[in-house]
Tab-separated table of C-alpha atoms in Angstrom:
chain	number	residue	atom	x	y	z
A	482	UNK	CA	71.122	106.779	148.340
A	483	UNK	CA	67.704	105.953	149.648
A	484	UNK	CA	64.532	106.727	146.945
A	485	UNK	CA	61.773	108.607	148.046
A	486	UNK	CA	58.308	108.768	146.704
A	487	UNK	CA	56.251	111.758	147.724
A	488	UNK	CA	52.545	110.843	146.835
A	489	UNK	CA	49.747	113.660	147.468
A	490	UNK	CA	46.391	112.723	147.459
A	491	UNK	CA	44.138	115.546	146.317
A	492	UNK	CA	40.788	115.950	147.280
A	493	UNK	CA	39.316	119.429	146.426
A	494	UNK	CA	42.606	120.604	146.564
A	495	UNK	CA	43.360	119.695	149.835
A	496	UNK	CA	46.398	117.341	150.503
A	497	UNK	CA	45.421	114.095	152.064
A	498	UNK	CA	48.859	112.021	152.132
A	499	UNK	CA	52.441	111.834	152.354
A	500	UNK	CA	53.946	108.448	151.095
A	501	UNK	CA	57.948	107.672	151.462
A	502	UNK	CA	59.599	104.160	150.505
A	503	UNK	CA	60.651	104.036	154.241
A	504	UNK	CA	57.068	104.492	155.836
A	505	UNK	CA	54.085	106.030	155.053
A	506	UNK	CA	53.183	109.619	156.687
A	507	UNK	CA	49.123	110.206	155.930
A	508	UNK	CA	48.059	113.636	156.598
A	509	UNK	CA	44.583	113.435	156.299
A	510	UNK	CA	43.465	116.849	154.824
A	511	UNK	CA	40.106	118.322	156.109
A	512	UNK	CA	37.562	116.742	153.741
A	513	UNK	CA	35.720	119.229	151.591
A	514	UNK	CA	32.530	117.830	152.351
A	515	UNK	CA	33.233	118.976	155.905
A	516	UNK	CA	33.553	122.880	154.355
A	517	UNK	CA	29.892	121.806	152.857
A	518	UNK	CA	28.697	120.910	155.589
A	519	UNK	CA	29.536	123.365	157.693
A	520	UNK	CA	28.504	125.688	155.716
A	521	UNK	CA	25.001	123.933	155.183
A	522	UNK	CA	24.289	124.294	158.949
A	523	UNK	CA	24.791	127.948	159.040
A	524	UNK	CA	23.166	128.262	156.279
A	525	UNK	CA	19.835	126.284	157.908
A	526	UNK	CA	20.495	128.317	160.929
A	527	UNK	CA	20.214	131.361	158.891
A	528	UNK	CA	17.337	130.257	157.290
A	529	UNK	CA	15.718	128.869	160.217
A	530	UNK	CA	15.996	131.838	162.200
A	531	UNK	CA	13.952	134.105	159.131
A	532	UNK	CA	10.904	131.234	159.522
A	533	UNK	CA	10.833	131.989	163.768
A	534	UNK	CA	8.463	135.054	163.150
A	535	UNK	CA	6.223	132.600	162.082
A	536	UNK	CA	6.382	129.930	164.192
A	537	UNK	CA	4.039	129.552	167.496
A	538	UNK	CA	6.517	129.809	170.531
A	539	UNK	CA	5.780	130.120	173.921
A	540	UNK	CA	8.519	130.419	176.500
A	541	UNK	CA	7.917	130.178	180.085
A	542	UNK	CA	8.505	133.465	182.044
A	543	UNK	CA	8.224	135.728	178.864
A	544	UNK	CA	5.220	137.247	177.396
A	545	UNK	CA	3.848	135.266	174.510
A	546	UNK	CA	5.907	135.853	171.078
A	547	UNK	CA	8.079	137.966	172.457
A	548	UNK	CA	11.259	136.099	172.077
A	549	UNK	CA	9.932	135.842	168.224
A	550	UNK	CA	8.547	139.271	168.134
A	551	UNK	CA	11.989	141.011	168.976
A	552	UNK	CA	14.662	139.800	167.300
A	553	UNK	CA	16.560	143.451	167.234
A	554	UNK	CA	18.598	143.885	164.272
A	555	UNK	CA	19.019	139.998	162.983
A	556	UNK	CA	14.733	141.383	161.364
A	557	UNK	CA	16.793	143.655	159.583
A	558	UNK	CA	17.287	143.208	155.663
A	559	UNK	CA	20.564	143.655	155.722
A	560	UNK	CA	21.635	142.863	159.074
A	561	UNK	CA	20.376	138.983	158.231
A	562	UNK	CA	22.749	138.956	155.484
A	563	UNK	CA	25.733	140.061	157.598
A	564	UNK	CA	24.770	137.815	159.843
A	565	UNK	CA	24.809	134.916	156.872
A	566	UNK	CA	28.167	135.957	155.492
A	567	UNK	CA	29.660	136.411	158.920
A	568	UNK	CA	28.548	132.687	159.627
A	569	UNK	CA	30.295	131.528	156.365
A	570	UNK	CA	33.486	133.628	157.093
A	571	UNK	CA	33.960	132.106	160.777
A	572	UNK	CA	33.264	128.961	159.224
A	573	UNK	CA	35.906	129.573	156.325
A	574	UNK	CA	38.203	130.910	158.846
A	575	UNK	CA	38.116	127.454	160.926
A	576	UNK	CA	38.497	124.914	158.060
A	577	UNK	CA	41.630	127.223	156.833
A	578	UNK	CA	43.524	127.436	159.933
A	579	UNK	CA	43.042	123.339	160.049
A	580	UNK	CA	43.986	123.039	156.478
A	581	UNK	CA	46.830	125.378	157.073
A	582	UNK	CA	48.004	122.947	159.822
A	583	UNK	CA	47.858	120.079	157.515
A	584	UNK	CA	49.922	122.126	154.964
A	585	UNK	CA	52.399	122.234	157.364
A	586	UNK	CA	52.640	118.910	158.912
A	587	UNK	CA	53.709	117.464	155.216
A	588	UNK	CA	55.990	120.331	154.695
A	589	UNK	CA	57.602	119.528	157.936
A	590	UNK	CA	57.697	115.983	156.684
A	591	UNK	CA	59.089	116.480	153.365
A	592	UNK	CA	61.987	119.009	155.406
A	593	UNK	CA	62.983	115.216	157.818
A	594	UNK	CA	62.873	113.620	154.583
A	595	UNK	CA	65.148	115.698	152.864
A	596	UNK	CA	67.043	116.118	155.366
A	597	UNK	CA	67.249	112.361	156.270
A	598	UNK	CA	68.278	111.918	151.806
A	599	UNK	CA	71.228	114.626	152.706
A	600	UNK	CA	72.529	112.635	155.772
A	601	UNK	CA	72.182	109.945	153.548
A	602	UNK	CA	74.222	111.063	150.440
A	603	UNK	CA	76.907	113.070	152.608
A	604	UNK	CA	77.568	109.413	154.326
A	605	UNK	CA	77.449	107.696	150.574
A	606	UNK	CA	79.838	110.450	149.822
A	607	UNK	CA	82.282	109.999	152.799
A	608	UNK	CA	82.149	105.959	152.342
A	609	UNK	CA	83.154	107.341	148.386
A	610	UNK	CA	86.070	109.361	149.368
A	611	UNK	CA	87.390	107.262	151.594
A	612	UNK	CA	87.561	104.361	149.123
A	613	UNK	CA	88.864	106.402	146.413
A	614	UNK	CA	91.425	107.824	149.338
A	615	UNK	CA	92.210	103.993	149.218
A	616	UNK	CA	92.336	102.935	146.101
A	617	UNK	CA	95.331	106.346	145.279
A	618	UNK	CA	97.230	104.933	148.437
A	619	UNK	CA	96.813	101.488	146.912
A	620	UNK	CA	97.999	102.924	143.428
A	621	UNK	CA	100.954	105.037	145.339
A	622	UNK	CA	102.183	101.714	146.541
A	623	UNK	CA	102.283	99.841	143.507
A	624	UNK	CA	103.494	102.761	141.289
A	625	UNK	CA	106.367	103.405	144.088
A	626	UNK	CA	107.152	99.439	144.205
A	627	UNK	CA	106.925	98.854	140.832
A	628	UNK	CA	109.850	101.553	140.601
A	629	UNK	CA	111.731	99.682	143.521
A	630	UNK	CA	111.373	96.243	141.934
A	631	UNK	CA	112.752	97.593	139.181
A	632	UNK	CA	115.845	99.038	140.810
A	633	UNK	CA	116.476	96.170	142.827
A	634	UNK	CA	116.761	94.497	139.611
A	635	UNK	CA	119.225	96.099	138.036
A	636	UNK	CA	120.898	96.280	141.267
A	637	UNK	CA	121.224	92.601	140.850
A	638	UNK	CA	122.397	92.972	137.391
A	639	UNK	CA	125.320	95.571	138.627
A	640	UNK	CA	126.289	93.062	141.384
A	641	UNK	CA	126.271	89.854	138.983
A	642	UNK	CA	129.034	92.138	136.658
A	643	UNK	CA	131.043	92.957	140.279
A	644	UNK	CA	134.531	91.787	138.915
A	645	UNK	CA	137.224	91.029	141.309
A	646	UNK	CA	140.620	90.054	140.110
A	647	UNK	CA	142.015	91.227	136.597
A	648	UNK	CA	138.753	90.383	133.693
A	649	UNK	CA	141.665	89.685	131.231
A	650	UNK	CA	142.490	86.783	133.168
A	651	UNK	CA	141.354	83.703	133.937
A	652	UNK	CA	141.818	84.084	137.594
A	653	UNK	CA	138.549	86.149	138.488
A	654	UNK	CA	135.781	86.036	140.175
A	655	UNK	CA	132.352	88.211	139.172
A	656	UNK	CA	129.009	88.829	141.198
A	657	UNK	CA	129.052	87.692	144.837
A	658	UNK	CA	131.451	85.668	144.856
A	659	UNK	CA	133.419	88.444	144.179
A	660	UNK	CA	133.014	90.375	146.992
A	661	UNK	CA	133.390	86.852	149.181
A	662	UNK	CA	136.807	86.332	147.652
A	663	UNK	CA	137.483	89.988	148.257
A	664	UNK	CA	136.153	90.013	152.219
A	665	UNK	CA	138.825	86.402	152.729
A	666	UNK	CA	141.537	88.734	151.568
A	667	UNK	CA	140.295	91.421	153.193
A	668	UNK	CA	140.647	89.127	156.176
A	669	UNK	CA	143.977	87.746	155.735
A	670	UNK	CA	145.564	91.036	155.124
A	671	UNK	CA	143.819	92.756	158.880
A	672	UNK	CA	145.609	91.737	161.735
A	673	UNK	CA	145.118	94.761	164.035
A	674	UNK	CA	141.687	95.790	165.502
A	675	UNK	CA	142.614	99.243	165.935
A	676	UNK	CA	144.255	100.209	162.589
A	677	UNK	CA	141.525	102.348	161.105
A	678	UNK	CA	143.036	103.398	157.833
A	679	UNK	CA	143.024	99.839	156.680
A	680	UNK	CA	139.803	99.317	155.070
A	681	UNK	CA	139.759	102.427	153.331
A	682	UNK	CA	143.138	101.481	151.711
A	683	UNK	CA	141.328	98.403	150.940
A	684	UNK	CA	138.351	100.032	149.238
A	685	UNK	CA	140.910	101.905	147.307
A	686	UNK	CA	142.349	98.838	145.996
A	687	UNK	CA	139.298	96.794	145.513
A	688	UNK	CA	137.765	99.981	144.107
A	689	UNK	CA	136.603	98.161	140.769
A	690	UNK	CA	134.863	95.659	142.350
A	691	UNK	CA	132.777	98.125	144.779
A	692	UNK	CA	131.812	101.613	143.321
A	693	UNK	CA	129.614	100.457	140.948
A	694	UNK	CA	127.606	98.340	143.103
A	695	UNK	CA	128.215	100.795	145.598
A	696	UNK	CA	126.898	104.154	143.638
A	697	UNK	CA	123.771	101.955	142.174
A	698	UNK	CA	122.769	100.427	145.532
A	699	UNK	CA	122.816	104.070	146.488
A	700	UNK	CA	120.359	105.326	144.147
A	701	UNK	CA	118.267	102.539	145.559
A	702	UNK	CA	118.758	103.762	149.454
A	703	UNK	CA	117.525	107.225	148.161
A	704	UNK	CA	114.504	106.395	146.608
A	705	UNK	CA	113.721	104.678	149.593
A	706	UNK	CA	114.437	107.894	151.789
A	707	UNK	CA	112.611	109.890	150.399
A	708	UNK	CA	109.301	108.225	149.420
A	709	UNK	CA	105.985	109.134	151.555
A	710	UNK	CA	105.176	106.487	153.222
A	711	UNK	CA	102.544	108.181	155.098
A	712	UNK	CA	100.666	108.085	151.860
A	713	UNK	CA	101.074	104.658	151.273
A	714	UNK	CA	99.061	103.774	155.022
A	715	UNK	CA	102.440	103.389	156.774
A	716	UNK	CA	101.942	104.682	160.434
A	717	UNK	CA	104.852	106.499	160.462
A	718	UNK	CA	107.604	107.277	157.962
A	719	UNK	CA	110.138	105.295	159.546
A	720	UNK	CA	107.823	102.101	160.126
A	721	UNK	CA	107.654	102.033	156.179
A	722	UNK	CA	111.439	103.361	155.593
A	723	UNK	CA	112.477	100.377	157.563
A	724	UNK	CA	110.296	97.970	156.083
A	725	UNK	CA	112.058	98.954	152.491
A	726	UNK	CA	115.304	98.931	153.643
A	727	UNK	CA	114.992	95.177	155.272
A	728	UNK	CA	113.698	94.313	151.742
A	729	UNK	CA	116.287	95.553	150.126
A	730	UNK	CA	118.950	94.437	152.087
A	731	UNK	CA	117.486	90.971	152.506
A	732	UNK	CA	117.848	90.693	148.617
A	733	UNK	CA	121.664	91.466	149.021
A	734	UNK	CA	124.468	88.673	149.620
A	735	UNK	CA	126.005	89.815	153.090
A	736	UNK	CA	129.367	89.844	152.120
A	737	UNK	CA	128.137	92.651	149.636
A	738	UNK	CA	126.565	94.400	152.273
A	739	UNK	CA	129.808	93.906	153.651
A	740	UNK	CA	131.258	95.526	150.288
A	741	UNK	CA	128.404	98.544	150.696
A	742	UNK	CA	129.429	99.361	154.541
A	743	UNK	CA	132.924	99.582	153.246
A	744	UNK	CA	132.241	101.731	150.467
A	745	UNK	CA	129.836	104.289	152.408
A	746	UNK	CA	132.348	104.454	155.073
A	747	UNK	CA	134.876	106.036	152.712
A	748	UNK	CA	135.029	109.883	152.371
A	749	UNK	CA	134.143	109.182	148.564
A	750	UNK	CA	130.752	108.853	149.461
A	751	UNK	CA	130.349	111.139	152.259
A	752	UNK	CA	128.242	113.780	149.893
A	753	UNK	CA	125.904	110.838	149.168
A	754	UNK	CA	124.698	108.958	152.020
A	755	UNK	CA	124.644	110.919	155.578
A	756	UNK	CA	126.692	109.121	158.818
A	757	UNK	CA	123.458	108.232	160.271
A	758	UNK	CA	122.608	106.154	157.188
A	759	UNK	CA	125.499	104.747	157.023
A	760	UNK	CA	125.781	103.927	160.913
A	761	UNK	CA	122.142	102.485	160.212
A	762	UNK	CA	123.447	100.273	156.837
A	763	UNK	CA	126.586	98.667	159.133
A	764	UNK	CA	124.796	98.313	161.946
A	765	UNK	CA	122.487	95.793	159.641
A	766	UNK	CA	125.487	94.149	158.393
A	767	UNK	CA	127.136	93.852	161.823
A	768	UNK	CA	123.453	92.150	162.642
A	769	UNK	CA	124.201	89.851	159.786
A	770	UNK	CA	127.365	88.484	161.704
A	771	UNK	CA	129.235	89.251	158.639
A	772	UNK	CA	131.711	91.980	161.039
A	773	UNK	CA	132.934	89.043	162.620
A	774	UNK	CA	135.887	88.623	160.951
A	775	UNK	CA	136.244	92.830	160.148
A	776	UNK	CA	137.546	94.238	163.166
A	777	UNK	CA	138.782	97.420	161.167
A	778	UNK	CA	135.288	98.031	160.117
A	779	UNK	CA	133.772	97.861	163.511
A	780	UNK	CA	136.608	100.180	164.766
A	781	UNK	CA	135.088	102.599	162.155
A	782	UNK	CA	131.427	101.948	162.904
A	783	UNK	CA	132.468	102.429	166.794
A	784	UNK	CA	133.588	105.995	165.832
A	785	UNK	CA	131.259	107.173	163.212
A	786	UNK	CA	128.641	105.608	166.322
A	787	UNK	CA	130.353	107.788	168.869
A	788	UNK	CA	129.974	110.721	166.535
A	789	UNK	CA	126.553	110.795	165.560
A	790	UNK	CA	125.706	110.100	169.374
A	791	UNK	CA	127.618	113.507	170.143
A	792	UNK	CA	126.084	115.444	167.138
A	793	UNK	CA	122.993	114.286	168.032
Protein backbone atom coordinates (compact mmCIF):
# COMPACT_ATOMS: atom_id res chain seq x y z
CA UNK A 1 0.00 0.00 0.00
CA UNK A 2 1.59 3.26 -0.98
CA UNK A 3 2.36 5.89 2.25
CA UNK A 4 1.27 9.23 2.03
CA UNK A 5 2.45 12.25 3.84
CA UNK A 6 0.11 15.21 3.87
CA UNK A 7 2.29 18.26 5.02
CA UNK A 8 0.42 21.79 5.48
CA UNK A 9 2.34 24.69 5.73
CA UNK A 10 0.62 27.34 7.83
CA UNK A 11 1.11 30.80 7.47
CA UNK A 12 -1.51 32.95 9.33
CA UNK A 13 -3.66 30.21 9.02
CA UNK A 14 -3.66 29.93 5.55
CA UNK A 15 -2.54 26.57 3.92
CA UNK A 16 0.49 26.92 1.78
CA UNK A 17 1.34 23.13 0.73
CA UNK A 18 0.36 19.76 -0.03
CA UNK A 19 3.28 17.16 0.16
CA UNK A 20 2.69 13.27 -0.94
CA UNK A 21 5.62 10.56 -1.10
CA UNK A 22 4.71 10.30 -4.86
CA UNK A 23 5.10 14.12 -5.78
CA UNK A 24 4.74 17.19 -4.25
CA UNK A 25 1.38 19.35 -4.83
CA UNK A 26 2.24 23.17 -3.39
CA UNK A 27 -0.75 25.24 -3.06
CA UNK A 28 0.57 28.39 -2.33
CA UNK A 29 -1.98 30.07 0.06
CA UNK A 30 -2.55 33.90 -0.35
CA UNK A 31 0.16 35.37 1.90
CA UNK A 32 -1.17 37.34 4.82
CA UNK A 33 0.98 40.11 4.20
CA UNK A 34 -0.98 40.49 0.97
CA UNK A 35 -4.42 40.94 3.35
CA UNK A 36 -2.00 43.78 5.04
CA UNK A 37 -1.30 45.22 2.37
CA UNK A 38 -4.25 45.53 0.82
CA UNK A 39 -5.72 46.73 3.43
CA UNK A 40 -2.89 49.44 4.01
CA UNK A 41 -3.71 50.98 0.57
CA UNK A 42 -7.29 51.52 1.30
CA UNK A 43 -6.56 52.57 4.25
CA UNK A 44 -3.98 55.49 2.68
CA UNK A 45 -6.65 56.05 0.17
CA UNK A 46 -9.01 56.72 2.90
CA UNK A 47 -6.79 58.80 4.57
CA UNK A 48 -5.54 60.54 1.66
CA UNK A 49 -8.77 61.50 0.43
CA UNK A 50 -9.66 63.41 4.21
CA UNK A 51 -6.11 65.57 3.57
CA UNK A 52 -7.59 66.71 -0.32
CA UNK A 53 -9.59 69.65 1.34
CA UNK A 54 -6.41 70.87 2.09
CA UNK A 55 -4.37 70.42 -0.60
CA UNK A 56 -3.91 73.20 -3.54
CA UNK A 57 -5.49 71.56 -6.74
CA UNK A 58 -6.19 73.04 -9.82
CA UNK A 59 -7.80 71.07 -12.60
CA UNK A 60 -8.07 72.31 -16.02
CA UNK A 61 -11.68 73.06 -17.19
CA UNK A 62 -13.10 73.28 -13.56
CA UNK A 63 -13.30 76.22 -11.36
CA UNK A 64 -10.49 76.38 -8.87
CA UNK A 65 -11.03 73.90 -5.72
CA UNK A 66 -13.94 72.72 -6.84
CA UNK A 67 -13.12 69.14 -7.37
CA UNK A 68 -11.74 69.53 -3.55
CA UNK A 69 -14.48 71.75 -2.44
CA UNK A 70 -17.34 69.16 -3.31
CA UNK A 71 -16.73 65.97 -2.37
CA UNK A 72 -20.71 65.17 -1.69
CA UNK A 73 -21.19 62.77 0.97
CA UNK A 74 -17.46 61.04 1.22
CA UNK A 75 -17.11 65.12 3.70
CA UNK A 76 -19.53 63.44 5.67
CA UNK A 77 -18.53 62.05 9.26
CA UNK A 78 -19.98 59.10 8.85
CA UNK A 79 -20.21 58.57 5.29
CA UNK A 80 -16.04 58.52 5.35
CA UNK A 81 -16.24 55.72 7.65
CA UNK A 82 -18.60 53.65 5.46
CA UNK A 83 -16.63 54.40 2.90
CA UNK A 84 -13.38 52.96 5.05
CA UNK A 85 -15.13 49.81 6.16
CA UNK A 86 -16.67 49.23 2.77
CA UNK A 87 -12.99 49.40 1.35
CA UNK A 88 -11.84 46.78 3.96
CA UNK A 89 -14.92 44.50 3.32
CA UNK A 90 -14.35 44.39 -0.65
CA UNK A 91 -10.91 43.87 0.18
CA UNK A 92 -11.76 40.96 2.74
CA UNK A 93 -14.19 39.68 0.32
CA UNK A 94 -11.34 39.25 -2.50
CA UNK A 95 -8.55 37.61 -0.41
CA UNK A 96 -11.45 35.04 0.89
CA UNK A 97 -12.82 33.96 -2.30
CA UNK A 98 -8.88 33.32 -3.33
CA UNK A 99 -8.22 31.61 -0.11
CA UNK A 100 -11.40 29.70 -0.51
CA UNK A 101 -10.01 28.50 -3.90
CA UNK A 102 -6.86 27.38 -2.36
CA UNK A 103 -8.93 25.48 0.30
CA UNK A 104 -10.26 23.67 -2.33
CA UNK A 105 -7.53 22.85 -4.65
CA UNK A 106 -5.82 20.69 -1.60
CA UNK A 107 -9.10 19.23 -0.73
CA UNK A 108 -9.46 18.16 -4.26
CA UNK A 109 -5.96 16.84 -3.92
CA UNK A 110 -6.23 14.99 -0.81
CA UNK A 111 -9.87 13.37 -2.57
CA UNK A 112 -7.10 11.90 -5.93
CA UNK A 113 -4.98 10.90 -3.20
CA UNK A 114 -7.30 8.98 -1.36
CA UNK A 115 -8.75 7.83 -3.93
CA UNK A 116 -5.48 6.79 -5.73
CA UNK A 117 -4.55 4.79 -1.69
CA UNK A 118 -8.16 2.94 -2.32
CA UNK A 119 -7.29 1.80 -5.93
CA UNK A 120 -4.26 0.94 -4.39
CA UNK A 121 -5.35 -1.31 -1.42
CA UNK A 122 -8.46 -2.84 -3.39
CA UNK A 123 -5.59 -4.11 -6.02
CA UNK A 124 -3.25 -5.24 -2.81
CA UNK A 125 -6.41 -6.88 -1.76
CA UNK A 126 -7.32 -8.69 -5.07
CA UNK A 127 -3.43 -9.77 -5.58
CA UNK A 128 -4.28 -11.14 -1.59
CA UNK A 129 -7.26 -13.13 -2.46
CA UNK A 130 -6.13 -14.49 -5.28
CA UNK A 131 -3.02 -15.95 -3.63
CA UNK A 132 -4.82 -17.17 -0.72
CA UNK A 133 -7.49 -18.59 -3.55
CA UNK A 134 -4.14 -20.40 -4.46
CA UNK A 135 -2.61 -21.45 -1.74
CA UNK A 136 -6.57 -23.50 -0.55
CA UNK A 137 -6.43 -25.02 -4.19
CA UNK A 138 -2.81 -25.88 -3.49
CA UNK A 139 -3.86 -27.32 0.03
CA UNK A 140 -7.11 -29.13 -1.71
CA UNK A 141 -4.62 -30.94 -3.83
CA UNK A 142 -2.34 -32.17 -1.38
CA UNK A 143 -5.02 -32.97 1.28
CA UNK A 144 -7.04 -34.92 -1.66
CA UNK A 145 -3.61 -36.72 -2.83
CA UNK A 146 -2.36 -37.35 0.30
CA UNK A 147 -5.75 -39.41 0.76
CA UNK A 148 -5.14 -41.09 -2.76
CA UNK A 149 -1.53 -42.02 -2.01
CA UNK A 150 -2.70 -43.51 0.77
CA UNK A 151 -5.31 -45.69 -0.88
CA UNK A 152 -3.22 -46.65 -3.60
CA UNK A 153 -1.14 -48.04 -0.95
CA UNK A 154 -3.11 -50.24 0.60
CA UNK A 155 -4.40 -51.10 -2.69
CA UNK A 156 -1.00 -52.50 -3.22
CA UNK A 157 -1.06 -54.21 0.02
CA UNK A 158 -4.62 -55.99 -0.95
CA UNK A 159 -3.11 -57.02 -4.33
CA UNK A 160 0.34 -58.37 -2.80
CA UNK A 161 -2.21 -60.82 -0.40
CA UNK A 162 -4.28 -61.74 -3.96
CA UNK A 163 -4.03 -65.62 -3.42
CA UNK A 164 -4.61 -67.87 -6.28
CA UNK A 165 -4.53 -71.57 -5.84
CA UNK A 166 -5.40 -73.28 -2.38
CA UNK A 167 -3.05 -71.05 0.67
CA UNK A 168 -2.85 -74.48 2.46
CA UNK A 169 -0.76 -75.65 -0.22
CA UNK A 170 2.31 -75.26 -1.54
CA UNK A 171 1.13 -74.85 -5.03
CA UNK A 172 0.06 -71.03 -4.93
CA UNK A 173 0.71 -68.11 -6.19
CA UNK A 174 -0.06 -64.50 -4.22
CA UNK A 175 0.02 -60.77 -5.55
CA UNK A 176 0.38 -60.38 -9.33
CA UNK A 177 1.52 -63.18 -10.17
CA UNK A 178 -1.55 -64.41 -9.13
CA UNK A 179 -3.76 -62.93 -11.31
CA UNK A 180 -1.00 -63.79 -14.31
CA UNK A 181 -1.30 -67.46 -13.44
CA UNK A 182 -5.03 -66.97 -13.24
CA UNK A 183 -5.38 -64.90 -16.85
CA UNK A 184 -2.94 -68.29 -18.59
CA UNK A 185 -5.74 -70.44 -17.29
CA UNK A 186 -8.16 -68.21 -18.03
CA UNK A 187 -6.70 -68.55 -21.50
CA UNK A 188 -6.37 -72.15 -21.87
CA UNK A 189 -9.81 -72.87 -20.71
CA UNK A 190 -11.58 -69.99 -23.66
CA UNK A 191 -11.72 -71.36 -26.90
CA UNK A 192 -14.82 -69.61 -28.31
CA UNK A 193 -14.98 -65.80 -29.00
CA UNK A 194 -18.57 -65.64 -28.71
CA UNK A 195 -19.35 -67.60 -25.49
CA UNK A 196 -20.21 -64.76 -23.17
CA UNK A 197 -21.05 -66.56 -19.99
CA UNK A 198 -17.51 -67.76 -19.73
CA UNK A 199 -15.72 -65.21 -17.86
CA UNK A 200 -18.27 -64.67 -15.44
CA UNK A 201 -18.14 -68.44 -14.58
CA UNK A 202 -14.57 -67.74 -14.33
CA UNK A 203 -14.84 -64.84 -11.89
CA UNK A 204 -17.01 -67.13 -9.94
CA UNK A 205 -14.36 -69.59 -9.62
CA UNK A 206 -11.41 -67.38 -9.22
CA UNK A 207 -13.64 -65.36 -6.89
CA UNK A 208 -10.96 -65.45 -3.96
CA UNK A 209 -8.38 -64.17 -5.84
CA UNK A 210 -10.48 -61.04 -7.28
CA UNK A 211 -13.16 -59.48 -4.91
CA UNK A 212 -10.95 -58.22 -2.60
CA UNK A 213 -8.76 -56.46 -4.90
CA UNK A 214 -11.70 -55.86 -6.79
CA UNK A 215 -14.05 -54.10 -3.91
CA UNK A 216 -10.75 -52.06 -2.60
CA UNK A 217 -9.65 -50.85 -6.05
CA UNK A 218 -13.24 -49.70 -6.10
CA UNK A 219 -13.20 -47.53 -3.21
CA UNK A 220 -10.22 -46.04 -4.94
CA UNK A 221 -12.24 -45.37 -8.46
CA UNK A 222 -14.84 -43.53 -6.21
CA UNK A 223 -12.84 -41.23 -4.49
CA UNK A 224 -11.55 -40.35 -7.67
CA UNK A 225 -15.19 -39.70 -9.10
CA UNK A 226 -16.21 -37.72 -7.03
CA UNK A 227 -13.45 -35.27 -6.03
CA UNK A 228 -13.66 -31.46 -7.40
CA UNK A 229 -11.26 -31.08 -9.52
CA UNK A 230 -12.37 -27.76 -10.55
CA UNK A 231 -11.09 -26.69 -7.20
CA UNK A 232 -7.91 -28.13 -7.51
CA UNK A 233 -7.16 -25.71 -11.05
CA UNK A 234 -8.19 -28.63 -13.30
CA UNK A 235 -9.93 -27.06 -16.43
CA UNK A 236 -12.53 -29.29 -16.43
CA UNK A 237 -13.64 -32.18 -14.22
CA UNK A 238 -12.88 -34.77 -16.58
CA UNK A 239 -9.30 -33.35 -17.58
CA UNK A 240 -8.44 -34.02 -13.78
CA UNK A 241 -10.74 -37.34 -13.43
CA UNK A 242 -8.66 -38.72 -16.18
CA UNK A 243 -5.46 -37.63 -15.03
CA UNK A 244 -6.25 -39.76 -11.59
CA UNK A 245 -7.46 -42.58 -13.16
CA UNK A 246 -4.17 -42.98 -15.58
CA UNK A 247 -2.30 -42.72 -12.22
CA UNK A 248 -3.95 -45.15 -10.73
CA UNK A 249 -4.11 -47.55 -13.26
CA UNK A 250 -0.51 -47.04 -14.29
CA UNK A 251 0.37 -48.25 -10.67
CA UNK A 252 -1.62 -51.54 -11.41
CA UNK A 253 0.00 -54.82 -13.04
CA UNK A 254 -2.20 -55.24 -16.32
CA UNK A 255 -3.09 -58.59 -15.85
CA UNK A 256 -4.85 -57.18 -12.62
CA UNK A 257 -6.49 -54.68 -14.51
CA UNK A 258 -7.30 -57.58 -16.40
CA UNK A 259 -8.63 -59.19 -12.99
CA UNK A 260 -10.62 -55.60 -12.25
CA UNK A 261 -12.43 -55.55 -15.89
CA UNK A 262 -13.48 -59.04 -15.09
CA UNK A 263 -14.75 -58.38 -11.80
CA UNK A 264 -16.74 -55.03 -12.72
CA UNK A 265 -18.18 -56.80 -15.59
CA UNK A 266 -20.00 -59.23 -13.29
CA UNK A 267 -23.56 -58.39 -12.06
CA UNK A 268 -21.92 -58.53 -8.45
CA UNK A 269 -20.73 -55.25 -8.91
CA UNK A 270 -23.26 -53.67 -11.00
CA UNK A 271 -24.61 -51.45 -7.79
CA UNK A 272 -21.01 -50.21 -7.48
CA UNK A 273 -19.42 -49.00 -10.50
CA UNK A 274 -21.90 -47.69 -13.44
CA UNK A 275 -21.47 -49.44 -17.27
CA UNK A 276 -19.91 -46.34 -18.43
CA UNK A 277 -17.13 -46.74 -15.85
CA UNK A 278 -16.69 -49.88 -16.43
CA UNK A 279 -16.74 -49.57 -20.40
CA UNK A 280 -14.13 -46.69 -19.57
CA UNK A 281 -11.84 -49.21 -17.04
CA UNK A 282 -11.76 -52.13 -20.07
CA UNK A 283 -11.40 -49.96 -22.61
CA UNK A 284 -7.90 -48.96 -20.68
CA UNK A 285 -7.07 -52.48 -20.30
CA UNK A 286 -7.95 -53.41 -23.89
CA UNK A 287 -5.37 -50.24 -24.57
CA UNK A 288 -2.93 -52.16 -22.49
CA UNK A 289 -3.00 -55.11 -25.10
CA UNK A 290 -3.72 -57.29 -22.24
CA UNK A 291 -7.49 -58.38 -24.23
CA UNK A 292 -5.43 -60.01 -26.63
CA UNK A 293 -5.64 -63.24 -25.54
CA UNK A 294 -9.52 -62.59 -23.80
CA UNK A 295 -11.81 -62.81 -26.55
CA UNK A 296 -14.78 -63.51 -24.03
CA UNK A 297 -14.06 -60.28 -22.39
CA UNK A 298 -14.07 -58.20 -25.48
CA UNK A 299 -17.35 -59.98 -26.52
CA UNK A 300 -18.64 -58.42 -23.22
CA UNK A 301 -17.03 -55.01 -23.58
CA UNK A 302 -18.53 -55.06 -27.35
CA UNK A 303 -22.02 -55.33 -25.72
CA UNK A 304 -21.90 -53.36 -22.60
CA UNK A 305 -20.22 -50.69 -25.60
CA UNK A 306 -23.26 -51.18 -27.76
CA UNK A 307 -25.43 -50.50 -24.76
CA UNK A 308 -24.25 -47.47 -23.32
CA UNK A 309 -24.06 -46.08 -27.04
CA UNK A 310 -27.97 -46.79 -27.22
CA UNK A 311 -28.73 -45.43 -23.65
CA UNK A 312 -26.86 -42.66 -24.36
Amino acid sequence: MMSSEVGAGVTGNMVTDTKTRDGVFEHKGISIWWLFFAGSVVLLAWVGNLYLPYLELSVPGLPEMQLVRERGTFGDQFGAVNALFSGLALTGLVYGILQQQVTLNVARDELNIARHEATRTKTMLDEQREALEEQNRVNRKQAFESNLFELLRKNTEVLEVATEGNPKSKFHNKGAIAFEVTLENYNHQVQSKTVGYEWTGFYTSHQSTFSNYAWHSSLVIEFIIEANYASFGFDTEEEGRQFYFNLFFLQIPPNAIWGLAACYLHEQFSNVLSSALTVDIIAFAKRAGIFGYSPSIIEAYKELSCSEEVSA
